[in-house]
mmCIF file of C-alpha atoms in Angstrom:
data_model
loop_
_atom_site.group_PDB
_atom_site.id
_atom_site.type_symbol
_atom_site.label_atom_id
_atom_site.label_comp_id
_atom_site.label_asym_id
_atom_site.label_seq_id
_atom_site.Cartn_x
_atom_site.Cartn_y
_atom_site.Cartn_z
ATOM 1 C CA UNK A 29 0.160 -0.027 -0.023
ATOM 2 C CA UNK A 30 1.658 3.621 -1.323
ATOM 3 C CA UNK A 31 1.859 6.078 1.945
ATOM 4 C CA UNK A 32 1.357 9.984 1.158
ATOM 5 C CA UNK A 33 2.878 12.016 4.488
ATOM 6 C CA UNK A 34 5.189 14.326 5.914
ATOM 7 C CA UNK A 35 6.178 13.518 9.363
ATOM 8 C CA UNK A 36 7.797 16.264 11.812
ATOM 9 C CA UNK A 37 10.623 14.022 13.503
ATOM 10 C CA UNK A 38 11.711 17.801 14.638
ATOM 11 C CA UNK A 39 10.509 21.146 14.531
ATOM 12 C CA UNK A 40 13.126 23.215 16.693
ATOM 13 C CA UNK A 41 15.476 25.928 15.370
ATOM 14 C CA UNK A 42 19.244 26.673 16.608
ATOM 15 C CA UNK A 43 18.750 24.397 19.720
ATOM 16 C CA UNK A 44 16.752 21.714 20.721
ATOM 17 C CA UNK A 45 13.798 22.102 23.684
ATOM 18 C CA UNK A 46 12.872 19.349 26.724
ATOM 19 C CA UNK A 47 9.823 19.137 24.064
ATOM 20 C CA UNK A 48 11.528 19.797 20.536
ATOM 21 C CA UNK A 49 14.168 18.161 18.760
ATOM 22 C CA UNK A 50 16.158 19.270 16.739
ATOM 23 C CA UNK A 51 14.360 19.862 12.926
ATOM 24 C CA UNK A 52 14.151 16.950 10.543
ATOM 25 C CA UNK A 53 10.911 16.051 7.825
ATOM 26 C CA UNK A 54 10.229 12.899 6.229
ATOM 27 C CA UNK A 55 7.991 12.852 3.150
ATOM 28 C CA UNK A 56 6.627 9.270 2.422
ATOM 29 C CA UNK A 57 5.586 9.688 -1.190
ATOM 30 C CA UNK A 58 4.295 6.600 -2.244
ATOM 31 C CA UNK A 59 7.645 3.984 -2.660
ATOM 32 C CA UNK A 60 9.809 7.513 -2.157
ATOM 33 C CA UNK A 61 11.530 8.704 1.207
ATOM 34 C CA UNK A 62 12.474 12.190 1.314
ATOM 35 C CA UNK A 63 14.312 13.548 4.282
ATOM 36 C CA UNK A 64 14.573 16.633 5.132
ATOM 37 C CA UNK A 65 17.485 18.422 6.871
ATOM 38 C CA UNK A 66 18.289 16.006 9.808
ATOM 39 C CA UNK A 67 19.552 17.420 12.620
ATOM 40 C CA UNK A 68 20.765 16.054 15.686
ATOM 41 C CA UNK A 69 18.810 12.981 16.879
ATOM 42 C CA UNK A 70 16.839 11.884 13.963
ATOM 43 C CA UNK A 71 18.299 8.599 14.272
ATOM 44 C CA UNK A 72 16.164 8.072 17.760
ATOM 45 C CA UNK A 73 13.570 10.282 16.841
ATOM 46 C CA UNK A 74 12.525 7.726 13.684
ATOM 47 C CA UNK A 75 12.727 5.220 16.663
ATOM 48 C CA UNK A 76 9.327 7.312 18.585
ATOM 49 C CA UNK A 77 7.904 7.880 15.671
ATOM 50 C CA UNK A 78 7.786 4.054 15.159
ATOM 51 C CA UNK A 79 9.339 4.528 11.130
ATOM 52 C CA UNK A 80 11.845 2.338 9.672
ATOM 53 C CA UNK A 81 14.489 4.427 8.533
ATOM 54 C CA UNK A 82 14.985 1.856 5.517
ATOM 55 C CA UNK A 83 12.230 3.983 4.189
ATOM 56 C CA UNK A 84 14.715 6.773 2.757
ATOM 57 C CA UNK A 85 15.852 6.804 -0.420
ATOM 58 C CA UNK A 86 16.684 10.579 -1.094
ATOM 59 C CA UNK A 87 18.134 12.666 1.873
ATOM 60 C CA UNK A 88 18.226 16.903 1.018
ATOM 61 C CA UNK A 89 20.288 19.220 3.114
ATOM 62 C CA UNK A 90 19.175 23.119 2.301
ATOM 63 C CA UNK A 91 22.214 24.425 4.068
ATOM 64 C CA UNK A 92 25.177 23.352 6.532
ATOM 65 C CA UNK A 93 24.543 25.556 9.880
ATOM 66 C CA UNK A 94 24.944 22.531 12.348
ATOM 67 C CA UNK A 95 21.483 21.955 13.211
ATOM 68 C CA UNK A 96 20.283 20.930 9.424
ATOM 69 C CA UNK A 97 23.170 18.605 9.173
ATOM 70 C CA UNK A 98 24.398 17.267 12.186
ATOM 71 C CA UNK A 99 22.002 14.249 11.937
ATOM 72 C CA UNK A 100 23.363 13.210 8.382
ATOM 73 C CA UNK A 101 26.698 11.044 9.033
ATOM 74 C CA UNK A 102 24.633 9.197 12.132
ATOM 75 C CA UNK A 103 21.885 7.935 9.236
ATOM 76 C CA UNK A 104 24.227 7.449 6.772
ATOM 77 C CA UNK A 105 25.522 4.898 9.312
ATOM 78 C CA UNK A 106 22.332 3.520 10.289
ATOM 79 C CA UNK A 107 21.553 2.648 6.569
ATOM 80 C CA UNK A 108 24.842 1.284 6.396
ATOM 81 C CA UNK A 109 24.285 -1.299 9.701
ATOM 82 C CA UNK A 110 20.638 -2.160 8.026
ATOM 83 C CA UNK A 111 22.528 -2.837 4.577
ATOM 84 C CA UNK A 112 20.030 -0.789 2.512
ATOM 85 C CA UNK A 113 20.045 -2.589 -1.204
ATOM 86 C CA UNK A 114 18.753 0.510 -2.602
ATOM 87 C CA UNK A 115 20.593 3.953 -3.474
ATOM 88 C CA UNK A 116 20.542 6.902 -1.509
ATOM 89 C CA UNK A 117 21.023 9.681 -2.991
ATOM 90 C CA UNK A 118 21.671 13.378 -1.283
ATOM 91 C CA UNK A 119 21.661 16.494 -2.226
ATOM 92 C CA UNK A 120 23.075 19.802 -0.868
ATOM 93 C CA UNK A 121 24.716 22.773 -2.324
ATOM 94 C CA UNK A 122 28.229 22.085 -3.874
ATOM 95 C CA UNK A 123 29.721 24.844 -1.845
ATOM 96 C CA UNK A 124 29.655 22.738 1.014
ATOM 97 C CA UNK A 125 30.859 19.401 -0.199
ATOM 98 C CA UNK A 126 33.738 19.805 2.533
ATOM 99 C CA UNK A 127 31.678 19.503 4.953
ATOM 100 C CA UNK A 128 29.029 16.236 3.071
ATOM 101 C CA UNK A 129 32.152 14.798 3.292
ATOM 102 C CA UNK A 130 32.940 15.683 7.044
ATOM 103 C CA UNK A 131 29.872 14.141 7.969
ATOM 104 C CA UNK A 132 29.501 11.118 5.366
ATOM 105 C CA UNK A 133 32.704 10.067 6.818
ATOM 106 C CA UNK A 134 33.211 11.337 10.654
ATOM 107 C CA UNK A 135 33.593 8.181 12.351
ATOM 108 C CA UNK A 136 35.113 4.735 11.395
ATOM 109 C CA UNK A 137 32.998 2.473 9.896
ATOM 110 C CA UNK A 138 33.212 0.085 6.760
ATOM 111 C CA UNK A 139 30.488 1.746 4.109
ATOM 112 C CA UNK A 140 28.749 -1.504 2.255
ATOM 113 C CA UNK A 141 25.341 1.239 0.962
ATOM 114 C CA UNK A 142 25.410 3.014 -2.233
ATOM 115 C CA UNK A 143 25.435 6.729 -1.561
ATOM 116 C CA UNK A 144 24.960 9.078 -4.522
ATOM 117 C CA UNK A 145 26.136 12.783 -3.567
ATOM 118 C CA UNK A 146 24.246 15.424 -5.665
ATOM 119 C CA UNK A 147 26.232 18.343 -5.002
ATOM 120 C CA UNK A 148 24.234 21.273 -6.751
ATOM 121 C CA UNK A 149 25.462 24.545 -8.296
ATOM 122 C CA UNK A 150 22.853 26.755 -8.483
ATOM 123 C CA UNK A 151 18.893 26.926 -8.940
ATOM 124 C CA UNK A 152 17.146 25.163 -11.331
ATOM 125 C CA UNK A 153 15.926 21.568 -11.967
ATOM 126 C CA UNK A 154 18.069 19.144 -10.435
ATOM 127 C CA UNK A 155 16.620 15.807 -11.037
ATOM 128 C CA UNK A 156 14.276 14.589 -13.337
ATOM 129 C CA UNK A 157 12.906 11.092 -13.815
ATOM 130 C CA UNK A 158 9.544 9.172 -14.711
ATOM 131 C CA UNK A 159 8.394 10.014 -11.406
ATOM 132 C CA UNK A 160 9.445 13.389 -10.330
ATOM 133 C CA UNK A 161 10.716 16.683 -10.789
ATOM 134 C CA UNK A 162 13.149 17.974 -8.458
ATOM 135 C CA UNK A 163 14.209 21.839 -8.203
ATOM 136 C CA UNK A 164 16.152 24.005 -6.115
ATOM 137 C CA UNK A 165 15.684 27.571 -4.958
ATOM 138 C CA UNK A 166 17.845 30.070 -4.176
ATOM 139 C CA UNK A 167 16.933 31.669 -0.421
ATOM 140 C CA UNK A 168 18.463 34.248 1.820
ATOM 141 C CA UNK A 169 20.357 33.413 4.709
ATOM 142 C CA UNK A 170 23.730 34.531 4.463
ATOM 143 C CA UNK A 171 25.482 31.464 3.315
ATOM 144 C CA UNK A 172 24.159 29.325 0.343
ATOM 145 C CA UNK A 173 20.870 27.345 0.682
ATOM 146 C CA UNK A 174 18.181 26.315 -1.728
ATOM 147 C CA UNK A 175 14.208 25.577 -1.239
ATOM 148 C CA UNK A 176 13.140 22.240 -2.294
ATOM 149 C CA UNK A 177 10.459 21.729 -4.731
ATOM 150 C CA UNK A 178 8.931 18.324 -5.303
ATOM 151 C CA UNK A 179 6.692 18.188 -8.369
ATOM 152 C CA UNK A 180 4.854 14.416 -9.134
ATOM 153 C CA UNK A 181 4.499 13.803 -12.817
ATOM 154 C CA UNK A 182 0.867 14.538 -13.993
ATOM 155 C CA UNK A 183 -0.848 11.517 -14.972
ATOM 156 C CA UNK A 184 -3.615 9.954 -17.095
ATOM 157 C CA UNK A 185 -6.930 9.055 -14.731
ATOM 158 C CA UNK A 186 -9.346 6.869 -16.285
ATOM 159 C CA UNK A 187 -13.479 7.531 -15.352
ATOM 160 C CA UNK A 188 -14.922 4.493 -14.934
ATOM 161 C CA UNK A 189 -18.283 5.187 -15.639
ATOM 162 C CA UNK A 190 -17.125 6.807 -19.216
ATOM 163 C CA UNK A 191 -15.088 3.346 -19.912
ATOM 164 C CA UNK A 192 -17.981 1.485 -19.106
ATOM 165 C CA UNK A 193 -20.068 3.626 -21.344
ATOM 166 C CA UNK A 194 -18.273 3.421 -24.734
ATOM 167 C CA UNK A 195 -17.551 -0.039 -23.922
ATOM 168 C CA UNK A 196 -13.488 0.023 -23.639
ATOM 169 C CA UNK A 197 -13.029 -2.794 -21.263
ATOM 170 C CA UNK A 198 -10.034 -5.180 -20.502
ATOM 171 C CA UNK A 199 -7.288 -4.836 -22.687
ATOM 172 C CA UNK A 200 -8.553 -2.257 -24.511
ATOM 173 C CA UNK A 201 -7.892 0.383 -21.734
ATOM 174 C CA UNK A 202 -4.353 -0.455 -21.543
ATOM 175 C CA UNK A 203 -4.214 -0.123 -25.332
ATOM 176 C CA UNK A 204 -6.057 3.281 -25.409
ATOM 177 C CA UNK A 205 -3.614 4.695 -22.937
ATOM 178 C CA UNK A 206 -0.513 3.756 -24.811
ATOM 179 C CA UNK A 207 -2.268 4.360 -28.659
ATOM 180 C CA UNK A 208 -4.624 7.438 -27.620
ATOM 181 C CA UNK A 209 -7.485 5.618 -29.296
ATOM 182 C CA UNK A 210 -9.079 2.539 -29.470
ATOM 183 C CA UNK A 211 -11.937 0.849 -31.688
ATOM 184 C CA UNK A 212 -14.869 -0.061 -30.061
ATOM 185 C CA UNK A 213 -18.069 -2.042 -32.357
ATOM 186 C CA UNK A 214 -16.612 -0.176 -34.835
ATOM 187 C CA UNK A 215 -16.475 3.004 -33.781
ATOM 188 C CA UNK A 216 -13.257 5.210 -32.514
ATOM 189 C CA UNK A 217 -13.080 6.036 -28.730
ATOM 190 C CA UNK A 218 -10.435 8.765 -27.864
ATOM 191 C CA UNK A 219 -8.404 8.646 -24.892
ATOM 192 C CA UNK A 220 -10.005 12.063 -23.616
ATOM 193 C CA UNK A 221 -13.514 10.816 -23.591
ATOM 194 C CA UNK A 222 -13.031 8.474 -21.080
ATOM 195 C CA UNK A 223 -9.727 9.816 -18.725
ATOM 196 C CA UNK A 224 -8.476 13.269 -17.676
ATOM 197 C CA UNK A 225 -4.806 14.339 -16.718
ATOM 198 C CA UNK A 226 -4.107 14.830 -13.341
ATOM 199 C CA UNK A 227 -2.026 17.195 -12.032
ATOM 200 C CA UNK A 228 1.172 16.376 -9.663
ATOM 201 C CA UNK A 229 0.747 17.344 -6.282
ATOM 202 C CA UNK A 230 4.178 19.779 -5.420
ATOM 203 C CA UNK A 231 5.677 19.703 -1.700
ATOM 204 C CA UNK A 232 7.919 22.279 -1.054
ATOM 205 C CA UNK A 233 10.326 23.183 1.892
ATOM 206 C CA UNK A 234 11.581 26.272 2.919
ATOM 207 C CA UNK A 235 13.920 26.764 5.420
ATOM 208 C CA UNK A 236 16.366 29.464 7.279
ATOM 209 C CA UNK A 237 15.810 32.593 4.997
ATOM 210 C CA UNK A 238 14.439 35.824 4.676
ATOM 211 C CA UNK A 239 11.515 36.548 2.796
ATOM 212 C CA UNK A 240 12.617 36.514 -0.570
ATOM 213 C CA UNK A 241 11.585 35.824 -3.923
ATOM 214 C CA UNK A 242 13.070 32.616 -4.169
ATOM 215 C CA UNK A 243 10.573 31.150 -1.360
ATOM 216 C CA UNK A 244 7.475 32.341 -3.217
ATOM 217 C CA UNK A 245 8.756 30.840 -6.887
ATOM 218 C CA UNK A 246 9.615 27.620 -4.568
ATOM 219 C CA UNK A 247 6.246 27.781 -3.086
ATOM 220 C CA UNK A 248 4.508 28.683 -6.206
ATOM 221 C CA UNK A 249 0.922 26.585 -6.516
ATOM 222 C CA UNK A 250 2.239 23.423 -3.662
ATOM 223 C CA UNK A 251 0.276 21.480 -2.677
ATOM 224 C CA UNK A 252 2.209 21.407 0.687
ATOM 225 C CA UNK A 253 4.414 24.206 1.623
ATOM 226 C CA UNK A 254 6.454 23.324 4.733
ATOM 227 C CA UNK A 255 7.827 26.625 6.157
ATOM 228 C CA UNK A 256 10.251 28.026 8.494
ATOM 229 C CA UNK A 257 8.864 30.616 10.865
ATOM 230 C CA UNK A 258 10.878 31.135 13.753
ATOM 231 C CA UNK A 259 9.620 33.749 15.517
ATOM 232 C CA UNK A 260 6.153 35.869 16.240
ATOM 233 C CA UNK A 261 6.088 39.094 13.925
ATOM 234 C CA UNK A 262 6.714 40.510 17.860
ATOM 235 C CA UNK A 263 10.368 39.622 17.378
ATOM 236 C CA UNK A 264 10.174 41.049 13.171
ATOM 237 C CA UNK A 265 13.904 42.519 14.416
ATOM 238 C CA UNK A 266 15.531 39.612 15.612
ATOM 239 C CA UNK A 267 13.944 37.750 12.251
ATOM 240 C CA UNK A 268 15.505 40.274 10.296
ATOM 241 C CA UNK A 269 18.869 40.412 12.465
ATOM 242 C CA UNK A 270 19.206 36.419 11.730
ATOM 243 C CA UNK A 271 18.057 35.870 8.381
ATOM 244 C CA UNK A 272 14.671 34.247 9.457
ATOM 245 C CA UNK A 273 11.345 34.557 9.072
ATOM 246 C CA UNK A 274 8.138 35.111 11.446
ATOM 247 C CA UNK A 275 4.556 33.289 11.468
ATOM 248 C CA UNK A 276 3.404 35.881 9.507
ATOM 249 C CA UNK A 277 5.849 36.387 6.883
ATOM 250 C CA UNK A 278 5.387 32.549 6.236
ATOM 251 C CA UNK A 279 1.822 32.786 5.735
ATOM 252 C CA UNK A 280 2.334 35.618 3.210
ATOM 253 C CA UNK A 281 4.733 33.403 1.093
ATOM 254 C CA UNK A 282 2.282 30.943 1.037
ATOM 255 C CA UNK A 283 -0.401 33.509 0.047
ATOM 256 C CA UNK A 284 1.524 35.091 -2.873
ATOM 257 C CA UNK A 285 2.579 31.527 -4.078
ATOM 258 C CA UNK A 286 -1.173 29.830 -4.555
ATOM 259 C CA UNK A 287 -0.085 26.994 -1.945
ATOM 260 C CA UNK A 288 -3.055 25.052 -0.414
ATOM 261 C CA UNK A 289 -1.716 24.237 2.453
ATOM 262 C CA UNK A 290 0.978 25.561 5.174
ATOM 263 C CA UNK A 291 2.837 23.663 7.520
ATOM 264 C CA UNK A 292 5.110 26.110 9.996
ATOM 265 C CA UNK A 293 8.029 24.879 11.600
ATOM 266 C CA UNK A 294 11.567 25.759 12.820
ATOM 267 C CA UNK A 295 10.696 27.397 16.037
ATOM 268 C CA UNK A 296 13.180 29.370 18.093
ATOM 269 C CA UNK A 297 13.570 27.783 21.709
ATOM 270 C CA UNK A 298 12.271 31.122 23.080
ATOM 271 C CA UNK A 299 8.850 30.118 22.585
ATOM 272 C CA UNK A 300 7.120 26.924 24.327
ATOM 273 C CA UNK A 301 3.510 27.590 23.335
ATOM 274 C CA UNK A 302 2.732 27.031 19.300
ATOM 275 C CA UNK A 303 -0.641 28.555 19.088
ATOM 276 C CA UNK A 304 0.004 31.893 18.541
ATOM 277 C CA UNK A 305 2.400 31.066 15.400
ATOM 278 C CA UNK A 306 -0.821 29.611 14.298
ATOM 279 C CA UNK A 307 -2.887 32.229 14.847
ATOM 280 C CA UNK A 308 -0.489 34.726 13.468
ATOM 281 C CA UNK A 309 -0.561 33.136 10.378
ATOM 282 C CA UNK A 310 -4.278 31.891 9.766
ATOM 283 C CA UNK A 311 -4.796 35.614 10.147
ATOM 284 C CA UNK A 312 -3.456 36.204 6.449
ATOM 285 C CA UNK A 313 -3.570 32.249 5.113
ATOM 286 C CA UNK A 314 -6.205 30.404 7.048
ATOM 287 C CA UNK A 315 -4.832 26.731 6.087
ATOM 288 C CA UNK A 316 -2.237 26.659 8.357
ATOM 289 C CA UNK A 317 -1.026 24.310 10.910
ATOM 290 C CA UNK A 318 1.799 24.581 13.266
ATOM 291 C CA UNK A 319 4.176 21.280 13.091
ATOM 292 C CA UNK A 320 4.826 20.011 16.423
ATOM 293 C CA UNK A 321 7.624 16.732 17.154
ATOM 294 C CA UNK A 322 5.840 13.093 15.887
ATOM 295 C CA UNK A 323 3.430 15.118 14.504
ATOM 296 C CA UNK A 324 2.183 13.227 10.877
ATOM 297 C CA UNK A 325 0.570 15.720 7.995
ATOM 298 C CA UNK A 326 -1.456 13.617 5.044
ATOM 299 C CA UNK A 327 -0.443 14.710 1.701
ATOM 300 C CA UNK A 328 -2.980 13.804 -0.557
ATOM 301 C CA UNK A 329 -4.443 16.260 -3.068
ATOM 302 C CA UNK A 330 -8.232 17.177 -2.027
#
């Protein structure tokens, strides 16, 4: 059975708290497992989430500040210990290659898994395969930092009632999908008559940035936008000083981008209660939720 959900393994920012781990986000999308910005303790958070780390086959690092990458080495070693047979693709800013190498080989172990590095040299399409198009967008944080946008390929969806009405059954369904048409009782039935094009879902993650055009572009029409909101608007001056955003600014980005749903994360340790973040953001973008550790959000097209 395919799974489509977002698990918040941690939602704290620079320092963890008693209740919030360093950030880490697992997107399970059918047969794929996308892990974003694994901070310290990510491996242990998988245990609390009751999810096997072996589901991960792609790891993304937005930038190489410690709270976004210090769990990378231990995750690779855990996957190595579990002897996963699938490749582990790692995406990260090329300017941080030295840090990636240090994290990957930060301790003695015999590497028996296939790790495929994807150092990203600039914005644009990072990879495109038969399932997804993955793009990187520049953010404004004082160091090279990318937002990631993952778009599912569009797909053909058949209308069962129309298939029945047109008499398209059995092997004819496969034929009409391949040839765009099929002969039924001497009449030609086209693919458009019995199906529609389903636009692929989009997931975007925007972490550690001032409000910028890159964040808006990455989040355009996103089905689900996971966005940092380190501060409340009353501390906007701190957000600006440290190159972060407020809940209000995150909501403004979601609104400008035409996103469908906004999940707030990456909260400063100064805040104990996350409800004010939702309240602040919802005044601008109603479909907003504050992430909390081990919270799971469904990810499916309505």
